[in-house]
Short mmCIF file of C-alpha atoms and ligand atoms in Angstrom, two decimals:
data_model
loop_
_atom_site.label_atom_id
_atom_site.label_comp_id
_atom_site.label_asym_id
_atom_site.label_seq_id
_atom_site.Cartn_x
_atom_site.Cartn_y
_atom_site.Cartn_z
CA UNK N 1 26.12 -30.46 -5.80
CA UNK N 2 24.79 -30.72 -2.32
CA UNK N 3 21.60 -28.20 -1.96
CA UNK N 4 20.09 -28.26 1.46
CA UNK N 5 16.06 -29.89 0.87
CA UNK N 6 13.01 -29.24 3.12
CA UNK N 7 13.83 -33.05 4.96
CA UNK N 8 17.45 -31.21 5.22
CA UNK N 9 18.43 -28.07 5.42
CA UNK N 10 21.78 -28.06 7.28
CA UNK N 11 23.92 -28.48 4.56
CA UNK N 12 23.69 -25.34 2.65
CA UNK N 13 23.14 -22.61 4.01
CA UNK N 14 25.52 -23.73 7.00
CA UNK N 15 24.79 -23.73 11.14
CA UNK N 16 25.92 -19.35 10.44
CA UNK N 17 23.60 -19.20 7.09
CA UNK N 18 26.57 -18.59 5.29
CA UNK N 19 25.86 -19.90 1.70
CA UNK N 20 29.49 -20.09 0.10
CA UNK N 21 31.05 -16.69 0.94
CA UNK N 22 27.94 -15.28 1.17
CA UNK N 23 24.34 -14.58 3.57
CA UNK N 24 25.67 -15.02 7.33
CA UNK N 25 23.98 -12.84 9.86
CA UNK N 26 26.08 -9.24 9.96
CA UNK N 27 23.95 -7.82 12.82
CA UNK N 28 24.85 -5.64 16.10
CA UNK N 29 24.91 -7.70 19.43
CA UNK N 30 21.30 -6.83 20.12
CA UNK N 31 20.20 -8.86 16.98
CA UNK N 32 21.98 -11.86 17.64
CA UNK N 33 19.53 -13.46 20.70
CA UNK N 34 16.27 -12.54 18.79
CA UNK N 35 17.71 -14.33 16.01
CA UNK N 36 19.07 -17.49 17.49
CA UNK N 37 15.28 -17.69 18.80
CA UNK N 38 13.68 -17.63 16.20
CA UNK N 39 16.03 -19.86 14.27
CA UNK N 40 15.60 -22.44 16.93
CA UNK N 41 12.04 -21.73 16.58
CA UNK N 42 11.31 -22.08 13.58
CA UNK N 43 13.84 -25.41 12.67
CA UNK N 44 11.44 -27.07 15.51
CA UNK N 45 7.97 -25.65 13.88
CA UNK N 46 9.03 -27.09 10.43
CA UNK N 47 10.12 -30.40 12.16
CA UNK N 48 6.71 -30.32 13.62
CA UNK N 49 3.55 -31.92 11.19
CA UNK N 50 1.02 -30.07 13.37
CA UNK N 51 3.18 -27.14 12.06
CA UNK N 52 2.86 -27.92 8.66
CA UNK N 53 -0.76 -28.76 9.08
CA UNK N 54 -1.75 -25.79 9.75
CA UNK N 55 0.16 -23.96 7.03
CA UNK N 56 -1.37 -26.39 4.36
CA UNK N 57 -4.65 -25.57 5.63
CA UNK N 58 -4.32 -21.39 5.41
CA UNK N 59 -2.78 -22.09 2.37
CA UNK N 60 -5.11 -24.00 0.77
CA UNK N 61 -8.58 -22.13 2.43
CA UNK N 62 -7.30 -18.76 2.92
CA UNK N 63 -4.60 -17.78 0.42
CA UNK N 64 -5.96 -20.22 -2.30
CA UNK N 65 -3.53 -22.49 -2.88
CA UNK N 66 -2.75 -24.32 -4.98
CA UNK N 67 -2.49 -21.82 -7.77
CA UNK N 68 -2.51 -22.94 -11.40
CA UNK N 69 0.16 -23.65 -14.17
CA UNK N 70 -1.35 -22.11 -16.94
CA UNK N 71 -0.50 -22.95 -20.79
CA UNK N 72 -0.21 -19.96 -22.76
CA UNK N 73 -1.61 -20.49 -25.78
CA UNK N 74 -1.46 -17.02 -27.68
CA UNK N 75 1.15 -15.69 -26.17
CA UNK N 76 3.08 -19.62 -27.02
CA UNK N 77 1.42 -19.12 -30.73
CA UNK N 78 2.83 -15.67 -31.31
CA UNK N 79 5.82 -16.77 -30.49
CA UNK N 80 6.70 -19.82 -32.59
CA UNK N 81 8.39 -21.36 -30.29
CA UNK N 82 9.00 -23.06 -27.15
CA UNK N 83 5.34 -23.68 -25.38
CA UNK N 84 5.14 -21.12 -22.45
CA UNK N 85 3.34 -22.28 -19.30
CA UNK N 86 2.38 -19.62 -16.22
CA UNK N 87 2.85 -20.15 -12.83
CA UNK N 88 -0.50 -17.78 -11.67
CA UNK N 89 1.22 -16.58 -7.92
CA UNK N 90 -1.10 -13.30 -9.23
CA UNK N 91 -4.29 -15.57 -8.75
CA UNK N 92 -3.35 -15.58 -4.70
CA UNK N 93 -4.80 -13.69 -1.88
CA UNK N 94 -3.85 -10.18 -1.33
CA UNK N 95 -2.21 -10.51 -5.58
CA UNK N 96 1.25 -11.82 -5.01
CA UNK N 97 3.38 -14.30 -3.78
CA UNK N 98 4.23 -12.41 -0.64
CA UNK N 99 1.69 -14.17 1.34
CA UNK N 100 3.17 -17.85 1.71
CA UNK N 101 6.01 -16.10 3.50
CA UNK N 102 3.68 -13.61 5.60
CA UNK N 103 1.62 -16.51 6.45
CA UNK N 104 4.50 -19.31 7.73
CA UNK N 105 6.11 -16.29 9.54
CA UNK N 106 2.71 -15.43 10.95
CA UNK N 107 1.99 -18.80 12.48
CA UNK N 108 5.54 -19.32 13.72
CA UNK N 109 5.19 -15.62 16.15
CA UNK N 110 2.27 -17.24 17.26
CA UNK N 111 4.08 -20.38 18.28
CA UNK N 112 6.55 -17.68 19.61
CA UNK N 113 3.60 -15.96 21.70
CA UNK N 114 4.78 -12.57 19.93
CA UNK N 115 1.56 -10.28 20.13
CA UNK N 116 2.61 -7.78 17.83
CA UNK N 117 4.23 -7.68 14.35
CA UNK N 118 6.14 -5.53 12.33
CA UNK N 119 7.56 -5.50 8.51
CA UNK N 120 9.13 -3.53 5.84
CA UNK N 121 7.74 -2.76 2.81
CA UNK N 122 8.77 -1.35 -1.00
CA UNK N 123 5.83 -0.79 -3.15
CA UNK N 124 3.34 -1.87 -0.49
CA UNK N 125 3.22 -5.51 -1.38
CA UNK N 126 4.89 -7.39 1.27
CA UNK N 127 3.10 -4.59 3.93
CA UNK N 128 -0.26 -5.70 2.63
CA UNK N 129 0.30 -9.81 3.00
CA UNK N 130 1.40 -8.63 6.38
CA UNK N 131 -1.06 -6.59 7.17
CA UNK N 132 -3.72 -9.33 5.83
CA UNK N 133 -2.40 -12.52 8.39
CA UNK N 134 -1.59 -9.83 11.28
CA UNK N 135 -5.98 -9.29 10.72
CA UNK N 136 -6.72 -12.60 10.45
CA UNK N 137 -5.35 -13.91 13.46
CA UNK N 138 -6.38 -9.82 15.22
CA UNK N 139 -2.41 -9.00 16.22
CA UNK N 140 -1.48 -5.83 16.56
CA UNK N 141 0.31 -4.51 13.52
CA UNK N 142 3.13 -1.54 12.36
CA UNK N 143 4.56 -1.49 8.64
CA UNK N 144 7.60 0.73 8.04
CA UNK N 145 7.35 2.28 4.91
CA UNK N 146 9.32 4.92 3.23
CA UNK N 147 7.79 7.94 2.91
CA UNK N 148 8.60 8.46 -0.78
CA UNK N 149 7.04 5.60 -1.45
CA UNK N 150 4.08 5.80 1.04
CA UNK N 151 3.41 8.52 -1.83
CA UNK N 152 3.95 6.11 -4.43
CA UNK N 153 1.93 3.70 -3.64
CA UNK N 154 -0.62 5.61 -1.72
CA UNK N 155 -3.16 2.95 -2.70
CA UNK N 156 -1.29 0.03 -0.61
CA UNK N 157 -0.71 2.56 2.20
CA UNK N 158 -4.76 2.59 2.47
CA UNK N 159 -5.23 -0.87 1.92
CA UNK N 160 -2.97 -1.38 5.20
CA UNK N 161 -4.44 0.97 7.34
CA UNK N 162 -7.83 -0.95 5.88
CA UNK N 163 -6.77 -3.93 7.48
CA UNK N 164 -5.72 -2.68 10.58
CA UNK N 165 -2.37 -1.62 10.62
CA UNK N 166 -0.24 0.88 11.47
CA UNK N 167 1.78 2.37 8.64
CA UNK N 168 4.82 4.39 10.12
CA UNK N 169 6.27 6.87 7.30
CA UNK N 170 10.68 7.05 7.61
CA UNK N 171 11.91 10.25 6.20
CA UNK N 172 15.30 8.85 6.33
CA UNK N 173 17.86 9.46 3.90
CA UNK N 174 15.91 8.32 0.32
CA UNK N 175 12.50 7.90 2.45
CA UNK N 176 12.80 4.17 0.79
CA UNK N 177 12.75 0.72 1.14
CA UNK N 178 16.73 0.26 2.81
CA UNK N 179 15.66 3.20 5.18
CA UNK N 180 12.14 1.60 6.05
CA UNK N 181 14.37 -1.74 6.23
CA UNK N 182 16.78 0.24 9.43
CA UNK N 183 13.76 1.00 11.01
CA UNK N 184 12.22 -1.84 11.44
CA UNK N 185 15.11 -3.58 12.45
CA UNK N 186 15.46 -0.81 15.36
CA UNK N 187 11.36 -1.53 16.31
CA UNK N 188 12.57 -5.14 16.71
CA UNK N 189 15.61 -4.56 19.18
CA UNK N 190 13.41 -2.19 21.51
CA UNK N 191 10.16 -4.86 21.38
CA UNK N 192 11.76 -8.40 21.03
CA UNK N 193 9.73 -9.16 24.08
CA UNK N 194 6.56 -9.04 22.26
CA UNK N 195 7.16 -8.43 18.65
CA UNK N 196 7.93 -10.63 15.64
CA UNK N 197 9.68 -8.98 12.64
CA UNK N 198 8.35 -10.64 9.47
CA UNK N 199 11.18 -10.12 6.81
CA UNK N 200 9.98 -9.99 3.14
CA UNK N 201 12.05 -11.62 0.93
CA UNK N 202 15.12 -14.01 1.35
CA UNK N 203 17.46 -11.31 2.59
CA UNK N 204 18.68 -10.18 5.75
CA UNK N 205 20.50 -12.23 8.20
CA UNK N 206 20.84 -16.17 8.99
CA UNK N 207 17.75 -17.58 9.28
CA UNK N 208 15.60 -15.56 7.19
CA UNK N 209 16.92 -16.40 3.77
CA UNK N 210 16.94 -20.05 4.22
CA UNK N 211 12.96 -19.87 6.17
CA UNK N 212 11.98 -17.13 3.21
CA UNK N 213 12.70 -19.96 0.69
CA UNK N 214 11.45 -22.93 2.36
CA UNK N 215 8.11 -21.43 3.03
CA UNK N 216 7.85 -19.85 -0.91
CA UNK N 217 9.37 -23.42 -1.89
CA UNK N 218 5.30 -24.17 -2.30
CA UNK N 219 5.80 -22.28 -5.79
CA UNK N 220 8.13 -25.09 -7.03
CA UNK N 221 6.87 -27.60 -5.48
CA UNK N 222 3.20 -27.36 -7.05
CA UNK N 223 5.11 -26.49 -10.14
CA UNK N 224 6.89 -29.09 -10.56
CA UNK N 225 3.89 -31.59 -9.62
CA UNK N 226 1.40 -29.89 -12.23
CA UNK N 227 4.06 -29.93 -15.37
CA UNK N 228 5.11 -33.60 -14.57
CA UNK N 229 1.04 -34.04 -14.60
CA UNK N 230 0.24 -31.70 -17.96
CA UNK N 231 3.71 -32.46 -19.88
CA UNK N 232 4.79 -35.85 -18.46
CA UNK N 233 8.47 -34.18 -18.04
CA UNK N 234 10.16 -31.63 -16.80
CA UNK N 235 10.36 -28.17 -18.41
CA UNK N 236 13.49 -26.90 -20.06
CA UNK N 237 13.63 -23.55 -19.05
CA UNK N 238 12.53 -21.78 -15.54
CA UNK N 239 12.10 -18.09 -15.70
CA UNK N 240 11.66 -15.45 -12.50
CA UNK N 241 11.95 -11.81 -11.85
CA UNK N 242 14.82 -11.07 -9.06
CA UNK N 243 14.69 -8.10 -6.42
CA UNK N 244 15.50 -9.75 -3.11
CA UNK N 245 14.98 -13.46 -4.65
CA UNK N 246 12.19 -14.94 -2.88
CA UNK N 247 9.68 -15.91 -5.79
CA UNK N 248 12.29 -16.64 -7.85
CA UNK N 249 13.79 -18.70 -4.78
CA UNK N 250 10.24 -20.42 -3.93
CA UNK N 251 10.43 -21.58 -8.10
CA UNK N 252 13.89 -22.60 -8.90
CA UNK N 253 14.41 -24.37 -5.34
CA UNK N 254 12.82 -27.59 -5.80
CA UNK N 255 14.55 -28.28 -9.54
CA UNK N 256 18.03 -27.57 -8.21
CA UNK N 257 18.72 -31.22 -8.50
CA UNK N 258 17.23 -31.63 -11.94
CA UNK N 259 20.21 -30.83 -14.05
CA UNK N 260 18.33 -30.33 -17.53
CA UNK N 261 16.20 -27.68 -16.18
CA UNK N 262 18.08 -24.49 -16.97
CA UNK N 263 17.09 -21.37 -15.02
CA UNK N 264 16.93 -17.90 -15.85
CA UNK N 265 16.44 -14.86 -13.14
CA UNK N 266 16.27 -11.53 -14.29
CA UNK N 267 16.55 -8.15 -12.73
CA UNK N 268 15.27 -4.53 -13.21
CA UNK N 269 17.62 -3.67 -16.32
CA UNK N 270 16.12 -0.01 -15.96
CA UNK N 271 16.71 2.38 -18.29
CA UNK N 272 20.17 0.30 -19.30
CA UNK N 273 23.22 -0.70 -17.57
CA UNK N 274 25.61 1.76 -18.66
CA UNK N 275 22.95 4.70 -17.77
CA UNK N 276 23.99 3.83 -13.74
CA UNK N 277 19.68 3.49 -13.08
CA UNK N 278 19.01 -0.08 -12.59
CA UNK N 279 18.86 -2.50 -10.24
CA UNK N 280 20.62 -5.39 -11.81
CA UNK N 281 23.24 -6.27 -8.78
CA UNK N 282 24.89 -9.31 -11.03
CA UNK N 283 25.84 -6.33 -13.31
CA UNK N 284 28.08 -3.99 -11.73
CA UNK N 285 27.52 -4.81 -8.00
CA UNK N 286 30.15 -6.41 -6.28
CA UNK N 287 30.99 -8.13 -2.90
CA UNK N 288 29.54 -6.34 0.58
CA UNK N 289 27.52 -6.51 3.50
CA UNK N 290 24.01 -5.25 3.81
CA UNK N 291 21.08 -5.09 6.39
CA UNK N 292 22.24 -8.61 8.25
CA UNK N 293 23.89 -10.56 4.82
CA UNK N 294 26.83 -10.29 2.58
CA UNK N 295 26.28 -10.74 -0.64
CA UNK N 296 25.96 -8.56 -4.28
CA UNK N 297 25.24 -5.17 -3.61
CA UNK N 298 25.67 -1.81 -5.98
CA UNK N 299 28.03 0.42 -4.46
CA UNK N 300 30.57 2.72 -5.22
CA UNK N 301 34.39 2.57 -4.67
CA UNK N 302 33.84 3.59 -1.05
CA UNK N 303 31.66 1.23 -0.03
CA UNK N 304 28.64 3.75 -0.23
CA UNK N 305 25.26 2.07 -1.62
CA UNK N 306 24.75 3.37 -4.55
CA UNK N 307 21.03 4.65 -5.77
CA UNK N 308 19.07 2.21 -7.69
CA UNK N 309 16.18 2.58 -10.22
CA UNK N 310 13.18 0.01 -11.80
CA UNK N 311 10.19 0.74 -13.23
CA UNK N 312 8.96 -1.74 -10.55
CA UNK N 313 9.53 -0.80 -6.96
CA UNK N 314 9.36 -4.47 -5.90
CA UNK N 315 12.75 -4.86 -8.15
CA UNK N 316 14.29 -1.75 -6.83
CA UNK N 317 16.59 -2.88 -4.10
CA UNK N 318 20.92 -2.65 -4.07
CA UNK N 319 21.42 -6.04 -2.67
CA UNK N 320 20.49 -9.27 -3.57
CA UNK N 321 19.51 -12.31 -1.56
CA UNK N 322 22.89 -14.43 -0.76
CA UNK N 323 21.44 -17.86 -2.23
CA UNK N 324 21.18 -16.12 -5.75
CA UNK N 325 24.41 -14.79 -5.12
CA UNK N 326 25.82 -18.92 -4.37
CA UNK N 327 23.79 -20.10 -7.15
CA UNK N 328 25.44 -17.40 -9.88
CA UNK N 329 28.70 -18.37 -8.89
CA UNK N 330 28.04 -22.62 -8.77
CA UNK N 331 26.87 -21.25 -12.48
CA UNK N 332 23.62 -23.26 -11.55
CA UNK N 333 21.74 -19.91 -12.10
CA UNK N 334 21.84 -17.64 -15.12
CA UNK N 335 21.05 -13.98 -14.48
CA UNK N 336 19.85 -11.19 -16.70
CA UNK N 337 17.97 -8.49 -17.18
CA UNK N 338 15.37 -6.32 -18.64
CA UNK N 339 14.76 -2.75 -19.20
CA UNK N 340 12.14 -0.67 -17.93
CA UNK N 341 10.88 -0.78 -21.84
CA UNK N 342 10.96 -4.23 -22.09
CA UNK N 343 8.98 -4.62 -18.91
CA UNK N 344 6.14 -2.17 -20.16
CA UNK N 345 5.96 -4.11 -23.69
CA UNK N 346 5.71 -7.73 -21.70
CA UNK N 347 3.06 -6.29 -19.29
CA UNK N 348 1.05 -4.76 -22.78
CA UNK N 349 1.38 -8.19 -24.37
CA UNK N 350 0.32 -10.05 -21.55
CA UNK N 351 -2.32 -8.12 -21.21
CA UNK N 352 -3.47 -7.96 -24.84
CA UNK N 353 -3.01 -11.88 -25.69
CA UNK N 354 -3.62 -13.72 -22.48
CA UNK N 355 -6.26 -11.59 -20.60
CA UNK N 356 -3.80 -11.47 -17.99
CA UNK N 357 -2.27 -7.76 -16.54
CA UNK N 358 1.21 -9.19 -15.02
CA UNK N 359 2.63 -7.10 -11.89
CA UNK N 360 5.30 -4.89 -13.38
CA UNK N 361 7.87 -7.09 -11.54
CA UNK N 362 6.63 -10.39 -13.06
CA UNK N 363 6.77 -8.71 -16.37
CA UNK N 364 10.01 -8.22 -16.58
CA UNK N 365 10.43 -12.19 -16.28
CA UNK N 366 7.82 -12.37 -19.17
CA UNK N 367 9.90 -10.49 -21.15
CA UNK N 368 13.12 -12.67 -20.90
CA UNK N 369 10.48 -15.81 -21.91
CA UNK N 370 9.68 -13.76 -24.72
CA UNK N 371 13.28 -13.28 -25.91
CA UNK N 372 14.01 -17.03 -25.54
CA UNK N 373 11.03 -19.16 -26.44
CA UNK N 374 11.30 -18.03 -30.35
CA UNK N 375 14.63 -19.31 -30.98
CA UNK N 376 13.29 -22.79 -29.21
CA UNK N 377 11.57 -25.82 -30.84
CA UNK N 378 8.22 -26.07 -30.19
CA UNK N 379 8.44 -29.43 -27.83
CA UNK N 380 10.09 -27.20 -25.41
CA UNK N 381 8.93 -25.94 -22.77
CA UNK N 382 9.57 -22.49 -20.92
CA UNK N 383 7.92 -22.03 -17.54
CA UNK N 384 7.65 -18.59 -16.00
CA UNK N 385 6.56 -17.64 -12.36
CA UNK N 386 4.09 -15.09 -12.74
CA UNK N 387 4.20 -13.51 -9.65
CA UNK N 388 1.84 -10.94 -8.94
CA UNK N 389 -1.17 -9.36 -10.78
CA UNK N 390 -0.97 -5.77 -11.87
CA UNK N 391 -3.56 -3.73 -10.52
CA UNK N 392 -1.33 -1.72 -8.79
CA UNK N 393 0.99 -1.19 -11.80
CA UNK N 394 -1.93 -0.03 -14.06
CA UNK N 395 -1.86 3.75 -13.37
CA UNK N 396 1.76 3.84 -13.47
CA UNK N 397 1.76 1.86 -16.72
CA UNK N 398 -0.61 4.48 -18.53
CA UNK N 399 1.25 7.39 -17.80
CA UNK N 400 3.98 6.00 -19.18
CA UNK N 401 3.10 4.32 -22.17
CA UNK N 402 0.81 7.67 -22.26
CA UNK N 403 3.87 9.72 -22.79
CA UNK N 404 6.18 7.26 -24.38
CA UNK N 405 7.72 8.46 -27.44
CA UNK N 406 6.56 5.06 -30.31
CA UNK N 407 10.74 5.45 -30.62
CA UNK N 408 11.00 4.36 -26.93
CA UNK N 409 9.51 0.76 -27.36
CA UNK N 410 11.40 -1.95 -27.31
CA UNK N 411 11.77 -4.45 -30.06
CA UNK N 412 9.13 -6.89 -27.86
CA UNK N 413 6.36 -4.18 -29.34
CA UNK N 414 6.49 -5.29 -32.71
CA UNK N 415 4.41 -8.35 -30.88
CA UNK N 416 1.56 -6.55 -30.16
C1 PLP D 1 7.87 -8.04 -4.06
C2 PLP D 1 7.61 -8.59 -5.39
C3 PLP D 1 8.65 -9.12 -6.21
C4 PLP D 1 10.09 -9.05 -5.83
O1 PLP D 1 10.44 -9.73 -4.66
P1 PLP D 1 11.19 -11.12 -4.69
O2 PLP D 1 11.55 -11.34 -3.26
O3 PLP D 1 12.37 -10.99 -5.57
O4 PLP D 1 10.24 -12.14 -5.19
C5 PLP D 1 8.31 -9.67 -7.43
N1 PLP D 1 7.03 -9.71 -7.86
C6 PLP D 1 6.01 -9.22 -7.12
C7 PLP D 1 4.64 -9.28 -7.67
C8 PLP D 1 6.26 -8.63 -5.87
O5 PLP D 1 5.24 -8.14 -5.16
#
């Protein structure tokens, strides 16, 4: 198959972004000079090694890069099975992987001589990786956030305005992310002059998917190095949580080519597929255009986006990224899901046997690894992007195992 690399990425997505029938760059006429700038921007900054330089060295000093691939040795024990190695993306600055993004899109508005910067954000995450490189570099700063979930995740919301920013509540429609998505796609229009949209995941229109991935590529990348330097081969399995793609994106990327390494993303299962409250697009959604791309969206007969639902706000989104979308139908991808149950267990059992409190997103990826590596022989190997840590999650996470019936576990409890 021909997958566009780092050295080359004109082949896939092509010159409109459009991976296969899907991504392209769906966007009034207003959007389309902004983006042919920065596209032309940024294809010259990654051409450029003084580019790249500095990347590797906020990377490296500031975010705290590399981060390691860590064996699992209880959780691999418990398990019988396949050995389980972490990816620890939660062991990065600001918790999550959202910062290798924030930070390449950081230094190319600089490049651009944009002064001020503006993002979306779900559960906060993405806002406070923006946020922390807007700071560190003293630009000025907005973050559109719905304000449902400005109440949500009312810690974040401080942590922003900590740092700096300004965080801009949208009572829009659901007060969400899509809403908080419309908004700051409207800043953008009125303050192109000066401002610099940073997109957080690899969604939207042509170029942001393709620059999402190649600056989260890092993930597979170091991955890839570190298990060829523990295992002396490859692993067999790659596992990442999906909501618009990017960490999952940033892992699977570099192993494209490597056609014994399967891969596995999963999405928010909720509380089950038939229920209608998930957020598992490869299930149910079909073909449409949203915020800039066309790709796999849940919507109804009409067209209308339907509601969606995760335990993890940073999985709770109705489209998908349009590379996932490619990938799925190349059946170079496989894509599942797990329940809002099933995430809870993971994140216990993570917590109890490694020391480690996963993100609730990340834990929904641990639970697929779980469901696999028993059935595995014990020379494979099962590698799972860990992608954020889970302070944030751990108030949510007591209430609910607080008030979970025992009946409501999922069979992953009998683990603990
Ligand atoms: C935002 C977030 C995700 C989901 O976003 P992707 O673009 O799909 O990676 C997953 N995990 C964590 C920890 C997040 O903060």
């Amino acid at each position: 198959m021909s997958v566009a690399t780092g050295a080359d990425p004109g082949i896939v997505p092509d010159a409109g972004g459009h991976f296969g029938l899907y991504g392209g760059r769906y966007v009034p006429e207003t959007l389309m000079h902004p983006l042919l700038e920065l596209e032309e921007q940024y294809f010259r900054a990654q051409r450029d090694p003084e580019f790249q330089r500095e990347l590797n060295f906020y990377l490296e000093d500031f975010c705290g890069r590399p981060t390691p691939l860590y064996l699992a040795q209880r959780l691999t024990r418990r398990l019988r099975g396949a050995r389980i190695y972490l990816k620890r993306e939660d062991l990065l600055h600001t918790g999550a992987h959202k910062i290798n993004n924030a930070l390449g899109q950081v230094l190319l508005a600089r490049r651009m001589n944009k002064s001020r910067i503006i993002a979306e954000t779900g559960a906060g995450q993405h806002g406070v990786a923006t946020a922390t490189v807007a700071a560190m570099f003293g630009l000025e700063c907005v973050i559109y956030m719905g304000a449902v979930d400005c109440q949500r995740q009312a810690l974040n919301v401080d942590r922003m305005r900590m740092l700096g920013a300004e965080v801009a509540p949208v009572t829009a429609g659901q007060q969400t992310l899509k809403e908080a998505i419309n908004e700051a796609m409207r800043d953008w229009v009125t303050h192109v002059r000066t401002t610099h949209y940073i997109l957080g995941t690899v969604y939207g229109a042509h170029p942001y998917p393709l620059m999402v991935r190649n600056f989260q590529r890092i993930i597979g990348d170091e991955a890839r190095r570190q298990i060829l330097e523990k295992e002396g081969r490859l692993p067999d399995v790659l596992v990442a949580c999906v909501g618009g793609g990017s960490n999952a994106m940033g892992l699977f990327f570099p192993f494209l080519e490597d056609a014994s390494v399967r891969m596995v993303g999963v999405e928010a299962g909720g509380e089950g597929i038939q229920t209608g409250k998930h957020a598992a697009r490869f299930q149910g959604g079909s073909l449409g255009v949203l915020q800039g791309a066309r790709s796999y969206l849940l919507q109804d007969e009409n067209g209308q986006v339907e509601l969606t639902h995760s335990v993890s706000a940073g999985l709770d989104y109705a489209a998908v990224g349009p590379e996932h979308a490619w990938l799925r139908d190349r059946k170079r991808v496989d894509y599942t899901f797990a329940s809002d149950q099933e995430a809870l267990d993971a994140f216990l059992l993570l917590a109890r046997l490694e020391g480690i409190i996963p993100a609730l997103e990340s834990a929904h990826a641990i639970a697929e690894a779980v469901k696999i590596a028993p059935s595995m022989d014990p020379q494979r190997i099962v590698l799972v992007n860990l992608s954020g840590r889970g302070d944030k999650d751990v108030d949510q996470a007591a209430k609910l195992l607080g008030k979970r019936n025992p009946d409501a576990a999922s069979s992953l409890a009998s683990l603990l």
